[in-house]
Amino acid sequence: MNQIKHVDNNDLKEKINFECETGNYHTFCPISCVAWLYQKIEDSFFLVIGTKTCGYFLQNALGVMIFAEPRYAMAELEEGDISAQLSDYEELKRLCLQVKRDRNPSVIFWIGTCTTEIIKMDLEGIAPKLEAEISLPIVVARANGLDYAFTQGEDTVLAALAQRPNAKQLETQLEKAIPTDKDYIEHVPLILFGSIPDPVVNQLTLELKKQGIQVSGWLPSKRYTELPLINEGNYVCGVNPYLSRTATTLMRRRKCKLIGAPFPIGPDGTRAWLEKICTVFSIEPKGLQQREDEIWEKLKYYVSLIDGKSVFFMGDNLLEISLARFLIRAGMIVFEIGIPYMDKRYQGAELQLLQKTCKEKNIPIPIIIEKPDNYNQVDRIRDMKPDLVITGMAHANPLEARGINTKWSVEFTFAQIHGFTNAIEVLELVTRPLRRNQKLEKIGSQRYTDRR
Amino acid sequence: MKLAYWMYAGPAHIGTLRIASSFKNVHAIMHAPLGDDYFNVMRSMLERKRDFTAVTASVVDRHVLARGSQEKVVNNISRKDKEEKPDLVVLTPTCTSSILQEDLQNFVNRASIETQADVLLADVNHYRVNEMQAADRTLEQIVQFYIKKAQKTKQLDTTKTIEPSVNIIGSFNLAFHNQHDIAELKRLMSDLNIKINSIIPEGASVQELKNLPKAWFNIVPYREIGLLTAEYLKDEFDMPFIDTTPMGVVETANCIRKIQYILNDNNADVNFEKYIDIQTRFVSQSAWFSRSIDCQNLTGKKAIVFGDSTHAAAMTKILTKEMGINVVWAGTYCKYDKSWFEKEVGDLCDEIVITDDHNLIGDLIAKVEPAVIFGTQMERHVAKRLNIPCGVISAPVHIQNFPLSYRPFLGYEGANQIADLIYNSFTLGMEDHLLEIFGGHDTKEVLSAGLSVTSEDSEIKWNLESQAELTKIPGFIRGKIKRNTEKFAQEQKMETITLEIMYAAKEAAA
């Protein structure tokens, strides 16, 4: 069994080449997190306090969801709000009462945007007062484009949520999880964080159950009213690579112990994630090698399609390191890993697994480019001619027209990609352009523009 | 503050970007935070553009907030100048830069000293104008800039072309069926023996703007974007323009008569009446179609119309004047264009609705219960909920409103397309209604056809958790998952299906 050692940052710096470019890249605005969070937290309502620009983005990016009476809306700021002719408190109160009357949510999330930052609207200050007045919890998250990219929006929301649950019970002392049945061993409570669809929650919970580990709760839970008890000394572990603020909040504010593990993406990642958790609880993992082998066996067809092929991550959703690591294990060669933001501490174990994977596959460790510059990247793509570029929708069609296979990165955010069961979904996505374009070869030329 | 779920018109910068990126070799730089470049996605996805959208952001982040943009914007402009060698760089303010109140004009002035390209600051205020107004203004601004530039360098040639010629002002990306409309207008002009002097802005180079005055007249097919430019050219060069939208056979004829008037005014001596007559009676099918027996059934049917002012007004005219349909109310979200809209359709419908609140529109539709709706994508969804047929006639639009096949709304072929759209909406509604009255086609219950979930022959039980899980699976694949899981459980000799078995079955099926 290969256990994951403690990560030594200096060690990593020598071996992995990190670079930082200009930050001129395309990504979704972090307010897009409302799209999946309102669906995940069933009794919530998300109020995005911003301008028409924010609204236009949500309306177009979320497409059909808009028409399904979503539990989110814009509090659209008008000129009077910007120039402080109107009272923020009164305005927000009016809208929140309307939301309360029409939708009766258990919680309202205020999503702060660039505009509320610039005009310094004191959302954190207003919320507690208004909360008391309208007797409805209000959680403030600043998911703005000044500070964050795409999936980091979820991080800001979960970090805000992490401060909410059972605040008055902070005093209660460290307690052991009481095994509810004989399937579990006795251990310090474990809480997992990261928003993933309910079926995936069940799958990962069951994987841990097979090792005798009981998951005491998930952040976020299905309903706001079911937020888990988080007590000092509890263990927490992330399932997504973009949750560094949430991790920090749980450690610093809630005094939890963070299990730094690779993320359960791909069979290799899932196994390493489970093993790390087992190690922390001093459990000898059972049957994981066999389980991983079985999954790889099922992936054989997909692996045969991508074996030896090259891939280039332009970077926009912070899943890049984990996906690259999985794809290298599956036989691909990664040219470049673009990523909006790289938390070397929170992703430490993942980086180490990447390093280890490259070593075992005997290929050079790809360069990791933080805050990439899309213009330069397109230049590099022209030179390197990778077999696949994982990129946002702004570049996908133009690259396809130049004969380069692309996969939109956004799909990895919305698809079920965690755990053993869903490894196949990742490869299904990755190989789709390759499978499709193979079939189209008969049309003739793969180039559909004369421009550079 | 306003509680809003949906908006009909986008923010101002979208309008500016639509104009800038329609021109050839013009680059727009947005002064905006990360993520505001969503325009590139829309252009690349909805219009399926093959080339990189010439829009980049000069990113506003925390540092900019603390210290101002300083050299950043200037550097970004000169960088693009070197990389792409554009003719023009348009610095585009966003809602964020409106509040930051940085002196963007100063950046433009400084940058243009070093750049080969011309540099302009789009003169639009996020909080005052919407997408269309901004696009209208930006187009005027660019045209004006290049006309003035040509005047200064004495390169402006205002001699009219020898043969009658026209500028079409109103070709741009992300507009409703625009590509097809422009093709149809070109065809119409060629039928009338009028040369096309220039089509702006889509595909046009800014260098050709100085030739605009050479045309005999301008035509502005959509009143949302292009009128300011046409008015400017009228003031500056006394160029006449036509703002009658040639949508429907009646309005197309009106438009052609106006062209005739302008040409004759310039001693061209033309008569298009015969052309109009032949087109209306024999070439286009829609006039005959409205006259045919089939369309009698549509007489007096209730319809409502909503959209941008161009399309909503034209559609109201077609429905009432060309098909005898009763438009209960017609409306537009172009609030600033209220008086024009009222003047155009005031006599044609019972009521006029001017609003950009989609909830109000939804309520009004529900109240009137029309037989058909012609509106935007939003009305299509309202219609779906209320079970009323709907034809989409105006932006805002989805990807299906960018069809590959030839689907103009303007000119004689456009009239055919619209007639089909109207007729198909109605018949579908009628069919539906008749089916309901007579209890549907299939009165016999379909037993275990294998499509749905209910195959009762299985002995296997599902525990509560797995049942709950099953209900979360989208309906169209639920049956398949259920069968696969049961088959798997049978093979494994399991009697009750648990969550674990479900996932195992999924893995096995892979």
PDB file of N, CA, C and O in Angstrom, chain A residues 24 26 51 59 61 67 69 74 76 79 81 91 94 115 117-118 147 199 202-203 291 298 373 375 393 397-398 402 421-422 424 448-449, chain B residues 1-2 4-7 34 37-38 41 44 50-51 57 60 62 79 83-84 95-96 99 126 128 378 381 385 469 503 506-507 510:
ATOM      1  N   ASN A  24      -4.976  37.086 -18.041  1.00  0.00           N
ATOM      2  CA  ASN A  24      -5.913  37.424 -19.108  1.00  0.00           C
ATOM      3  C   ASN A  24      -6.513  36.148 -19.676  1.00  0.00           C
ATOM      4  O   ASN A  24      -6.110  35.688 -20.741  1.00  0.00           O
ATOM      5  N   HIS A  26     -10.150  33.467 -19.984  1.00  0.00           N
ATOM      6  CA  HIS A  26     -11.596  33.419 -19.938  1.00  0.00           C
ATOM      7  C   HIS A  26     -12.061  32.405 -18.902  1.00  0.00           C
ATOM      8  O   HIS A  26     -11.569  31.284 -18.850  1.00  0.00           O
ATOM      9  N   THR A  51     -25.453  44.049 -10.929  1.00  0.00           N
ATOM     10  CA  THR A  51     -26.007  44.873 -12.007  1.00  0.00           C
ATOM     11  C   THR A  51     -26.601  43.999 -13.105  1.00  0.00           C
ATOM     12  O   THR A  51     -26.590  42.779 -13.025  1.00  0.00           O
ATOM     13  N   GLN A  59     -28.441  34.747 -16.922  1.00  0.00           N
ATOM     14  CA  GLN A  59     -29.524  34.423 -17.835  1.00  0.00           C
ATOM     15  C   GLN A  59     -29.031  33.610 -19.030  1.00  0.00           C
ATOM     16  O   GLN A  59     -29.654  32.649 -19.447  1.00  0.00           O
ATOM     17  N   ALA A  61     -25.838  32.106 -19.325  1.00  0.00           N
ATOM     18  CA  ALA A  61     -25.016  30.948 -18.993  1.00  0.00           C
ATOM     19  C   ALA A  61     -25.888  29.795 -18.494  1.00  0.00           C
ATOM     20  O   ALA A  61     -25.587  28.641 -18.726  1.00  0.00           O
ATOM     21  N   PHE A  67     -35.985  29.354 -16.991  1.00  0.00           N
ATOM     22  CA  PHE A  67     -37.405  29.223 -17.238  1.00  0.00           C
ATOM     23  C   PHE A  67     -38.085  28.258 -16.270  1.00  0.00           C
ATOM     24  O   PHE A  67     -39.284  28.124 -16.252  1.00  0.00           O
ATOM     25  N   GLU A  69     -38.477  28.455 -13.123  1.00  0.00           N
ATOM     26  CA  GLU A  69     -38.696  29.132 -11.848  1.00  0.00           C
ATOM     27  C   GLU A  69     -37.607  28.825 -10.847  1.00  0.00           C
ATOM     28  O   GLU A  69     -37.820  28.169  -9.826  1.00  0.00           O
ATOM     29  N   MET A  74     -31.884  38.288  -9.255  1.00  0.00           N
ATOM     30  CA  MET A  74     -30.982  39.425  -9.141  1.00  0.00           C
ATOM     31  C   MET A  74     -31.648  40.472  -8.259  1.00  0.00           C
ATOM     32  O   MET A  74     -32.838  40.728  -8.394  1.00  0.00           O
ATOM     33  N   GLU A  76     -31.209  43.856  -8.673  1.00  0.00           N
ATOM     34  CA  GLU A  76     -30.515  44.676  -9.657  1.00  0.00           C
ATOM     35  C   GLU A  76     -30.332  46.094  -9.136  1.00  0.00           C
ATOM     36  O   GLU A  76     -31.296  46.777  -8.813  1.00  0.00           O
ATOM     37  N   GLU A  79     -29.261  53.294 -10.497  1.00  0.00           N
ATOM     38  CA  GLU A  79     -28.374  54.438 -10.279  1.00  0.00           C
ATOM     39  C   GLU A  79     -28.503  54.995  -8.858  1.00  0.00           C
ATOM     40  O   GLU A  79     -27.515  55.399  -8.257  1.00  0.00           O
ATOM     41  N   ASP A  81     -29.040  53.381  -6.185  1.00  0.00           N
ATOM     42  CA  ASP A  81     -28.311  52.537  -5.228  1.00  0.00           C
ATOM     43  C   ASP A  81     -26.820  52.851  -5.264  1.00  0.00           C
ATOM     44  O   ASP A  81     -26.137  52.845  -4.243  1.00  0.00           O
ATOM     45  N   GLU A  91     -33.831  48.827   0.988  1.00  0.00           N
ATOM     46  CA  GLU A  91     -34.018  48.177  -0.306  1.00  0.00           C
ATOM     47  C   GLU A  91     -33.928  46.661  -0.168  1.00  0.00           C
ATOM     48  O   GLU A  91     -34.753  45.911  -0.665  1.00  0.00           O
ATOM     49  N   ARG A  94     -36.918  45.188   1.595  1.00  0.00           N
ATOM     50  CA  ARG A  94     -38.098  45.105   0.725  1.00  0.00           C
ATOM     51  C   ARG A  94     -38.007  43.841  -0.161  1.00  0.00           C
ATOM     52  O   ARG A  94     -38.943  43.045  -0.235  1.00  0.00           O
ATOM     53  N   THR A 115     -19.778  45.038  -8.009  1.00  0.00           N
ATOM     54  CA  THR A 115     -20.340  46.351  -7.710  1.00  0.00           C
ATOM     55  C   THR A 115     -20.488  46.567  -6.205  1.00  0.00           C
ATOM     56  O   THR A 115     -20.126  47.621  -5.690  1.00  0.00           O
ATOM     57  N   GLU A 117     -18.738  45.335  -3.976  1.00  0.00           N
ATOM     58  CA  GLU A 117     -17.388  45.540  -3.448  1.00  0.00           C
ATOM     59  C   GLU A 117     -16.948  46.980  -3.664  1.00  0.00           C
ATOM     60  O   GLU A 117     -16.440  47.629  -2.752  1.00  0.00           O
ATOM     61  N   ILE A 118     -17.151  47.459  -4.893  1.00  0.00           N
ATOM     62  CA  ILE A 118     -16.621  48.776  -5.236  1.00  0.00           C
ATOM     63  C   ILE A 118     -17.343  49.876  -4.459  1.00  0.00           C
ATOM     64  O   ILE A 118     -16.713  50.798  -3.945  1.00  0.00           O
ATOM     65  N   ASP A 147     -12.032  39.090  -7.316  1.00  0.00           N
ATOM     66  CA  ASP A 147     -11.163  38.247  -6.492  1.00  0.00           C
ATOM     67  C   ASP A 147     -11.130  36.788  -6.914  1.00  0.00           C
ATOM     68  O   ASP A 147     -10.167  36.089  -6.644  1.00  0.00           O
ATOM     69  N   PRO A 199     -26.582  11.655  -5.571  1.00  0.00           N
ATOM     70  CA  PRO A 199     -26.133  10.283  -5.834  1.00  0.00           C
ATOM     71  C   PRO A 199     -24.641  10.097  -5.547  1.00  0.00           C
ATOM     72  O   PRO A 199     -24.223   9.072  -5.021  1.00  0.00           O
ATOM     73  N   ASN A 202     -23.986   9.823  -1.870  1.00  0.00           N
ATOM     74  CA  ASN A 202     -24.253   8.452  -1.409  1.00  0.00           C
ATOM     75  C   ASN A 202     -23.129   7.505  -1.782  1.00  0.00           C
ATOM     76  O   ASN A 202     -22.707   6.670  -0.985  1.00  0.00           O
ATOM     77  N   GLN A 203     -22.635   7.648  -3.015  1.00  0.00           N
ATOM     78  CA  GLN A 203     -21.575   6.735  -3.457  1.00  0.00           C
ATOM     79  C   GLN A 203     -20.324   6.871  -2.598  1.00  0.00           C
ATOM     80  O   GLN A 203     -19.768   5.875  -2.131  1.00  0.00           O
ATOM     81  N   ARG A 291     -10.310  -2.939  -5.998  1.00  0.00           N
ATOM     82  CA  ARG A 291     -11.390  -2.083  -6.489  1.00  0.00           C
ATOM     83  C   ARG A 291     -10.869  -1.174  -7.597  1.00  0.00           C
ATOM     84  O   ARG A 291     -11.492  -1.006  -8.637  1.00  0.00           O
ATOM     85  N   LYS A 298     -12.569  -1.731 -16.401  1.00  0.00           N
ATOM     86  CA  LYS A 298     -13.787  -1.277 -17.094  1.00  0.00           C
ATOM     87  C   LYS A 298     -13.518  -0.079 -17.999  1.00  0.00           C
ATOM     88  O   LYS A 298     -14.300   0.203 -18.905  1.00  0.00           O
ATOM     89  N   ASP A 373      -2.497  33.284 -19.611  1.00  0.00           N
ATOM     90  CA  ASP A 373      -2.837  34.297 -20.614  1.00  0.00           C
ATOM     91  C   ASP A 373      -3.318  33.548 -21.847  1.00  0.00           C
ATOM     92  O   ASP A 373      -2.546  32.872 -22.524  1.00  0.00           O
ATOM     93  N   TYR A 375      -4.156  34.347 -24.795  1.00  0.00           N
ATOM     94  CA  TYR A 375      -3.559  34.672 -26.090  1.00  0.00           C
ATOM     95  C   TYR A 375      -2.244  33.904 -26.271  1.00  0.00           C
ATOM     96  O   TYR A 375      -2.023  33.264 -27.288  1.00  0.00           O
ATOM     97  N   MET A 393     -15.802  27.805 -23.413  1.00  0.00           N
ATOM     98  CA  MET A 393     -16.589  27.847 -24.645  1.00  0.00           C
ATOM     99  C   MET A 393     -16.198  29.007 -25.554  1.00  0.00           C
ATOM    100  O   MET A 393     -16.533  29.005 -26.728  1.00  0.00           O
ATOM    101  N   ASN A 397     -15.015  26.608 -30.228  1.00  0.00           N
ATOM    102  CA  ASN A 397     -15.335  26.601 -31.653  1.00  0.00           C
ATOM    103  C   ASN A 397     -14.189  27.121 -32.524  1.00  0.00           C
ATOM    104  O   ASN A 397     -13.865  26.486 -33.526  1.00  0.00           O
ATOM    105  N   PRO A 398     -13.569  28.253 -32.180  1.00  0.00           N
ATOM    106  CA  PRO A 398     -12.432  28.697 -32.990  1.00  0.00           C
ATOM    107  C   PRO A 398     -11.309  27.655 -33.074  1.00  0.00           C
ATOM    108  O   PRO A 398     -10.717  27.476 -34.138  1.00  0.00           O
ATOM    109  N   ARG A 402      -9.896  25.228 -36.394  1.00  0.00           N
ATOM    110  CA  ARG A 402      -8.491  25.114 -36.773  1.00  0.00           C
ATOM    111  C   ARG A 402      -7.986  23.678 -36.675  1.00  0.00           C
ATOM    112  O   ARG A 402      -6.785  23.427 -36.630  1.00  0.00           O
ATOM    113  N   THR A 421     -17.185   4.978  -9.120  1.00  0.00           N
ATOM    114  CA  THR A 421     -18.307   4.762 -10.034  1.00  0.00           C
ATOM    115  C   THR A 421     -18.289   5.715 -11.222  1.00  0.00           C
ATOM    116  O   THR A 421     -18.672   5.348 -12.323  1.00  0.00           O
ATOM    117  N   ASN A 422     -17.855   6.965 -10.980  1.00  0.00           N
ATOM    118  CA  ASN A 422     -18.001   7.972 -12.024  1.00  0.00           C
ATOM    119  C   ASN A 422     -16.731   8.224 -12.826  1.00  0.00           C
ATOM    120  O   ASN A 422     -16.701   9.131 -13.660  1.00  0.00           O
ATOM    121  N   ILE A 424     -15.678   6.673 -15.135  1.00  0.00           N
ATOM    122  CA  ILE A 424     -16.012   6.475 -16.537  1.00  0.00           C
ATOM    123  C   ILE A 424     -16.608   7.738 -17.161  1.00  0.00           C
ATOM    124  O   ILE A 424     -16.397   8.025 -18.345  1.00  0.00           O
ATOM    125  N   TYR A 448     -11.590  24.544 -40.814  1.00  0.00           N
ATOM    126  CA  TYR A 448     -12.772  25.245 -41.278  1.00  0.00           C
ATOM    127  C   TYR A 448     -12.617  26.761 -41.250  1.00  0.00           C
ATOM    128  O   TYR A 448     -13.594  27.489 -41.188  1.00  0.00           O
ATOM    129  N   THR A 449     -11.375  27.221 -41.281  1.00  0.00           N
ATOM    130  CA  THR A 449     -11.150  28.655 -41.415  1.00  0.00           C
ATOM    131  C   THR A 449      -9.805  28.849 -42.083  1.00  0.00           C
ATOM    132  O   THR A 449      -8.931  27.984 -41.995  1.00  0.00           O
TER     133      THR A 449
ATOM    134  N   MET B   1     -33.222  49.281  -5.990  1.00  0.00           N
ATOM    135  CA  MET B   1     -33.020  47.865  -6.307  1.00  0.00           C
ATOM    136  C   MET B   1     -34.279  47.283  -6.908  1.00  0.00           C
ATOM    137  O   MET B   1     -35.388  47.691  -6.557  1.00  0.00           O
ATOM    138  N   LYS B   2     -34.062  46.328  -7.770  1.00  0.00           N
ATOM    139  CA  LYS B   2     -35.189  45.738  -8.476  1.00  0.00           C
ATOM    140  C   LYS B   2     -34.998  44.224  -8.444  1.00  0.00           C
ATOM    141  O   LYS B   2     -33.904  43.739  -8.720  1.00  0.00           O
ATOM    142  N   ALA B   4     -35.165  40.920 -10.099  1.00  0.00           N
ATOM    143  CA  ALA B   4     -35.259  40.582 -11.522  1.00  0.00           C
ATOM    144  C   ALA B   4     -34.774  39.161 -11.777  1.00  0.00           C
ATOM    145  O   ALA B   4     -33.764  38.735 -11.231  1.00  0.00           O
ATOM    146  N   TYR B   5     -35.550  38.435 -12.558  1.00  0.00           N
ATOM    147  CA  TYR B   5     -35.153  37.080 -12.913  1.00  0.00           C
ATOM    148  C   TYR B   5     -34.679  37.019 -14.361  1.00  0.00           C
ATOM    149  O   TYR B   5     -33.999  36.110 -14.766  1.00  0.00           O
ATOM    150  N   TRP B   6     -35.138  37.951 -15.154  1.00  0.00           N
ATOM    151  CA  TRP B   6     -34.936  37.853 -16.592  1.00  0.00           C
ATOM    152  C   TRP B   6     -34.964  39.251 -17.174  1.00  0.00           C
ATOM    153  O   TRP B   6     -35.708  40.107 -16.719  1.00  0.00           O
ATOM    154  N   MET B   7     -34.159  39.474 -18.177  1.00  0.00           N
ATOM    155  CA  MET B   7     -34.217  40.784 -18.831  1.00  0.00           C
ATOM    156  C   MET B   7     -34.283  40.600 -20.339  1.00  0.00           C
ATOM    157  O   MET B   7     -33.739  39.653 -20.889  1.00  0.00           O
ATOM    158  N   LEU B  34     -12.789  39.881 -14.066  1.00  0.00           N
ATOM    159  CA  LEU B  34     -12.726  38.540 -14.621  1.00  0.00           C
ATOM    160  C   LEU B  34     -14.141  37.968 -14.758  1.00  0.00           C
ATOM    161  O   LEU B  34     -14.951  38.101 -13.856  1.00  0.00           O
ATOM    162  N   ASP B  37     -16.215  38.649 -19.721  1.00  0.00           N
ATOM    163  CA  ASP B  37     -16.045  38.448 -21.164  1.00  0.00           C
ATOM    164  C   ASP B  37     -16.982  37.342 -21.664  1.00  0.00           C
ATOM    165  O   ASP B  37     -16.679  36.638 -22.620  1.00  0.00           O
ATOM    166  N   TYR B  38     -18.130  37.227 -21.022  1.00  0.00           N
ATOM    167  CA  TYR B  38     -19.088  36.200 -21.431  1.00  0.00           C
ATOM    168  C   TYR B  38     -19.584  36.421 -22.858  1.00  0.00           C
ATOM    169  O   TYR B  38     -20.052  35.490 -23.517  1.00  0.00           O
ATOM    170  N   VAL B  41     -18.306  33.962 -25.308  1.00  0.00           N
ATOM    171  CA  VAL B  41     -18.982  32.667 -25.309  1.00  0.00           C
ATOM    172  C   VAL B  41     -20.236  32.739 -26.175  1.00  0.00           C
ATOM    173  O   VAL B  41     -20.492  31.879 -27.014  1.00  0.00           O
ATOM    174  N   SER B  44     -19.385  32.903 -29.829  1.00  0.00           N
ATOM    175  CA  SER B  44     -18.820  31.642 -30.299  1.00  0.00           C
ATOM    176  C   SER B  44     -19.853  30.512 -30.298  1.00  0.00           C
ATOM    177  O   SER B  44     -19.833  29.650 -31.170  1.00  0.00           O
ATOM    178  N   ARG B  50     -16.340  30.869 -36.207  1.00  0.00           N
ATOM    179  CA  ARG B  50     -15.143  30.044 -36.355  1.00  0.00           C
ATOM    180  C   ARG B  50     -13.901  30.762 -35.869  1.00  0.00           C
ATOM    181  O   ARG B  50     -12.872  30.145 -35.661  1.00  0.00           O
ATOM    182  N   ASP B  51     -13.967  32.079 -35.771  1.00  0.00           N
ATOM    183  CA  ASP B  51     -12.760  32.802 -35.400  1.00  0.00           C
ATOM    184  C   ASP B  51     -12.856  33.347 -33.985  1.00  0.00           C
ATOM    185  O   ASP B  51     -13.939  33.548 -33.459  1.00  0.00           O
ATOM    186  N   ALA B  57     -10.260  41.474 -22.248  1.00  0.00           N
ATOM    187  CA  ALA B  57     -10.538  42.310 -21.082  1.00  0.00           C
ATOM    188  C   ALA B  57      -9.235  42.886 -20.556  1.00  0.00           C
ATOM    189  O   ALA B  57      -8.201  42.229 -20.590  1.00  0.00           O
ATOM    190  N   VAL B  60     -10.045  44.167 -14.301  1.00  0.00           N
ATOM    191  CA  VAL B  60     -10.128  44.970 -13.084  1.00  0.00           C
ATOM    192  C   VAL B  60     -10.099  44.008 -11.893  1.00  0.00           C
ATOM    193  O   VAL B  60     -10.998  43.190 -11.736  1.00  0.00           O
ATOM    194  N   ARG B  62      -8.403  43.409  -7.608  1.00  0.00           N
ATOM    195  CA  ARG B  62      -8.182  44.137  -6.354  1.00  0.00           C
ATOM    196  C   ARG B  62      -7.150  45.256  -6.494  1.00  0.00           C
ATOM    197  O   ARG B  62      -7.309  46.329  -5.941  1.00  0.00           O
ATOM    198  N   ARG B  79      -0.477  46.436 -26.422  1.00  0.00           N
ATOM    199  CA  ARG B  79      -0.164  45.033 -26.659  1.00  0.00           C
ATOM    200  C   ARG B  79      -1.036  44.479 -27.789  1.00  0.00           C
ATOM    201  O   ARG B  79      -0.545  43.815 -28.708  1.00  0.00           O
ATOM    202  N   GLU B  83      -0.037  42.758 -31.312  1.00  0.00           N
ATOM    203  CA  GLU B  83      -0.382  41.350 -31.583  1.00  0.00           C
ATOM    204  C   GLU B  83      -1.286  41.207 -32.797  1.00  0.00           C
ATOM    205  O   GLU B  83      -1.076  40.359 -33.652  1.00  0.00           O
ATOM    206  N   GLU B  84      -2.337  42.012 -32.845  1.00  0.00           N
ATOM    207  CA  GLU B  84      -3.388  41.777 -33.837  1.00  0.00           C
ATOM    208  C   GLU B  84      -3.375  42.798 -34.974  1.00  0.00           C
ATOM    209  O   GLU B  84      -4.082  42.625 -35.958  1.00  0.00           O
ATOM    210  N   CYS B  95     -20.226  48.134 -16.299  1.00  0.00           N
ATOM    211  CA  CYS B  95     -20.854  48.674 -15.101  1.00  0.00           C
ATOM    212  C   CYS B  95     -19.794  48.952 -14.050  1.00  0.00           C
ATOM    213  O   CYS B  95     -19.870  49.925 -13.298  1.00  0.00           O
ATOM    214  N   THR B  96     -18.786  48.098 -13.993  1.00  0.00           N
ATOM    215  CA  THR B  96     -17.736  48.272 -12.991  1.00  0.00           C
ATOM    216  C   THR B  96     -16.962  49.555 -13.237  1.00  0.00           C
ATOM    217  O   THR B  96     -16.739  50.339 -12.319  1.00  0.00           O
ATOM    218  N   ILE B  99     -18.575  52.872 -12.222  1.00  0.00           N
ATOM    219  CA  ILE B  99     -18.540  53.322 -10.826  1.00  0.00           C
ATOM    220  C   ILE B  99     -17.130  53.730 -10.428  1.00  0.00           C
ATOM    221  O   ILE B  99     -16.951  54.592  -9.596  1.00  0.00           O
ATOM    222  N   HIS B 126     -23.442  52.765 -18.624  1.00  0.00           N
ATOM    223  CA  HIS B 126     -24.122  51.539 -18.230  1.00  0.00           C
ATOM    224  C   HIS B 126     -25.474  51.790 -17.593  1.00  0.00           C
ATOM    225  O   HIS B 126     -26.418  51.043 -17.809  1.00  0.00           O
ATOM    226  N   ARG B 128     -27.508  54.315 -17.928  1.00  0.00           N
ATOM    227  CA  ARG B 128     -28.477  55.116 -18.667  1.00  0.00           C
ATOM    228  C   ARG B 128     -29.041  54.395 -19.890  1.00  0.00           C
ATOM    229  O   ARG B 128     -30.172  54.631 -20.277  1.00  0.00           O
ATOM    230  N   MET B 378     -38.716  34.173 -23.942  1.00  0.00           N
ATOM    231  CA  MET B 378     -39.394  34.171 -22.649  1.00  0.00           C
ATOM    232  C   MET B 378     -40.880  33.857 -22.825  1.00  0.00           C
ATOM    233  O   MET B 378     -41.434  33.052 -22.078  1.00  0.00           O
ATOM    234  N   HIS B 381     -41.628  30.277 -23.313  1.00  0.00           N
ATOM    235  CA  HIS B 381     -41.693  29.456 -22.105  1.00  0.00           C
ATOM    236  C   HIS B 381     -42.983  29.683 -21.327  1.00  0.00           C
ATOM    237  O   HIS B 381     -43.536  28.745 -20.762  1.00  0.00           O
ATOM    238  N   ARG B 385     -45.916  26.807 -20.537  1.00  0.00           N
ATOM    239  CA  ARG B 385     -46.541  26.559 -19.253  1.00  0.00           C
ATOM    240  C   ARG B 385     -48.065  26.630 -19.370  1.00  0.00           C
ATOM    241  O   ARG B 385     -48.780  25.883 -18.730  1.00  0.00           O
ATOM    242  N   GLU B 469     -33.657   7.076  -4.762  1.00  0.00           N
ATOM    243  CA  GLU B 469     -32.587   7.360  -5.719  1.00  0.00           C
ATOM    244  C   GLU B 469     -33.106   7.238  -7.151  1.00  0.00           C
ATOM    245  O   GLU B 469     -32.801   8.047  -8.015  1.00  0.00           O
ATOM    246  N   TYR B 503     -25.361   1.208  -7.666  1.00  0.00           N
ATOM    247  CA  TYR B 503     -24.099   1.751  -8.182  1.00  0.00           C
ATOM    248  C   TYR B 503     -23.258   0.637  -8.801  1.00  0.00           C
ATOM    249  O   TYR B 503     -22.593   0.830  -9.815  1.00  0.00           O
ATOM    250  N   LYS B 506     -24.428   0.055 -12.119  1.00  0.00           N
ATOM    251  CA  LYS B 506     -23.996   1.114 -13.039  1.00  0.00           C
ATOM    252  C   LYS B 506     -22.568   0.840 -13.511  1.00  0.00           C
ATOM    253  O   LYS B 506     -22.254   0.936 -14.694  1.00  0.00           O
ATOM    254  N   GLU B 507     -21.740   0.450 -12.562  1.00  0.00           N
ATOM    255  CA  GLU B 507     -20.357   0.147 -12.927  1.00  0.00           C
ATOM    256  C   GLU B 507     -20.287  -1.035 -13.882  1.00  0.00           C
ATOM    257  O   GLU B 507     -19.529  -1.051 -14.832  1.00  0.00           O
ATOM    258  N   ALA B 510     -21.117  -0.363 -17.445  1.00  0.00           N
ATOM    259  CA  ALA B 510     -20.202   0.525 -18.171  1.00  0.00           C
ATOM    260  C   ALA B 510     -19.262  -0.195 -19.129  1.00  0.00           C
ATOM    261  O   ALA B 510     -19.194  -1.304 -19.309  1.00  0.00           O
TER     262      ALA B 510
END
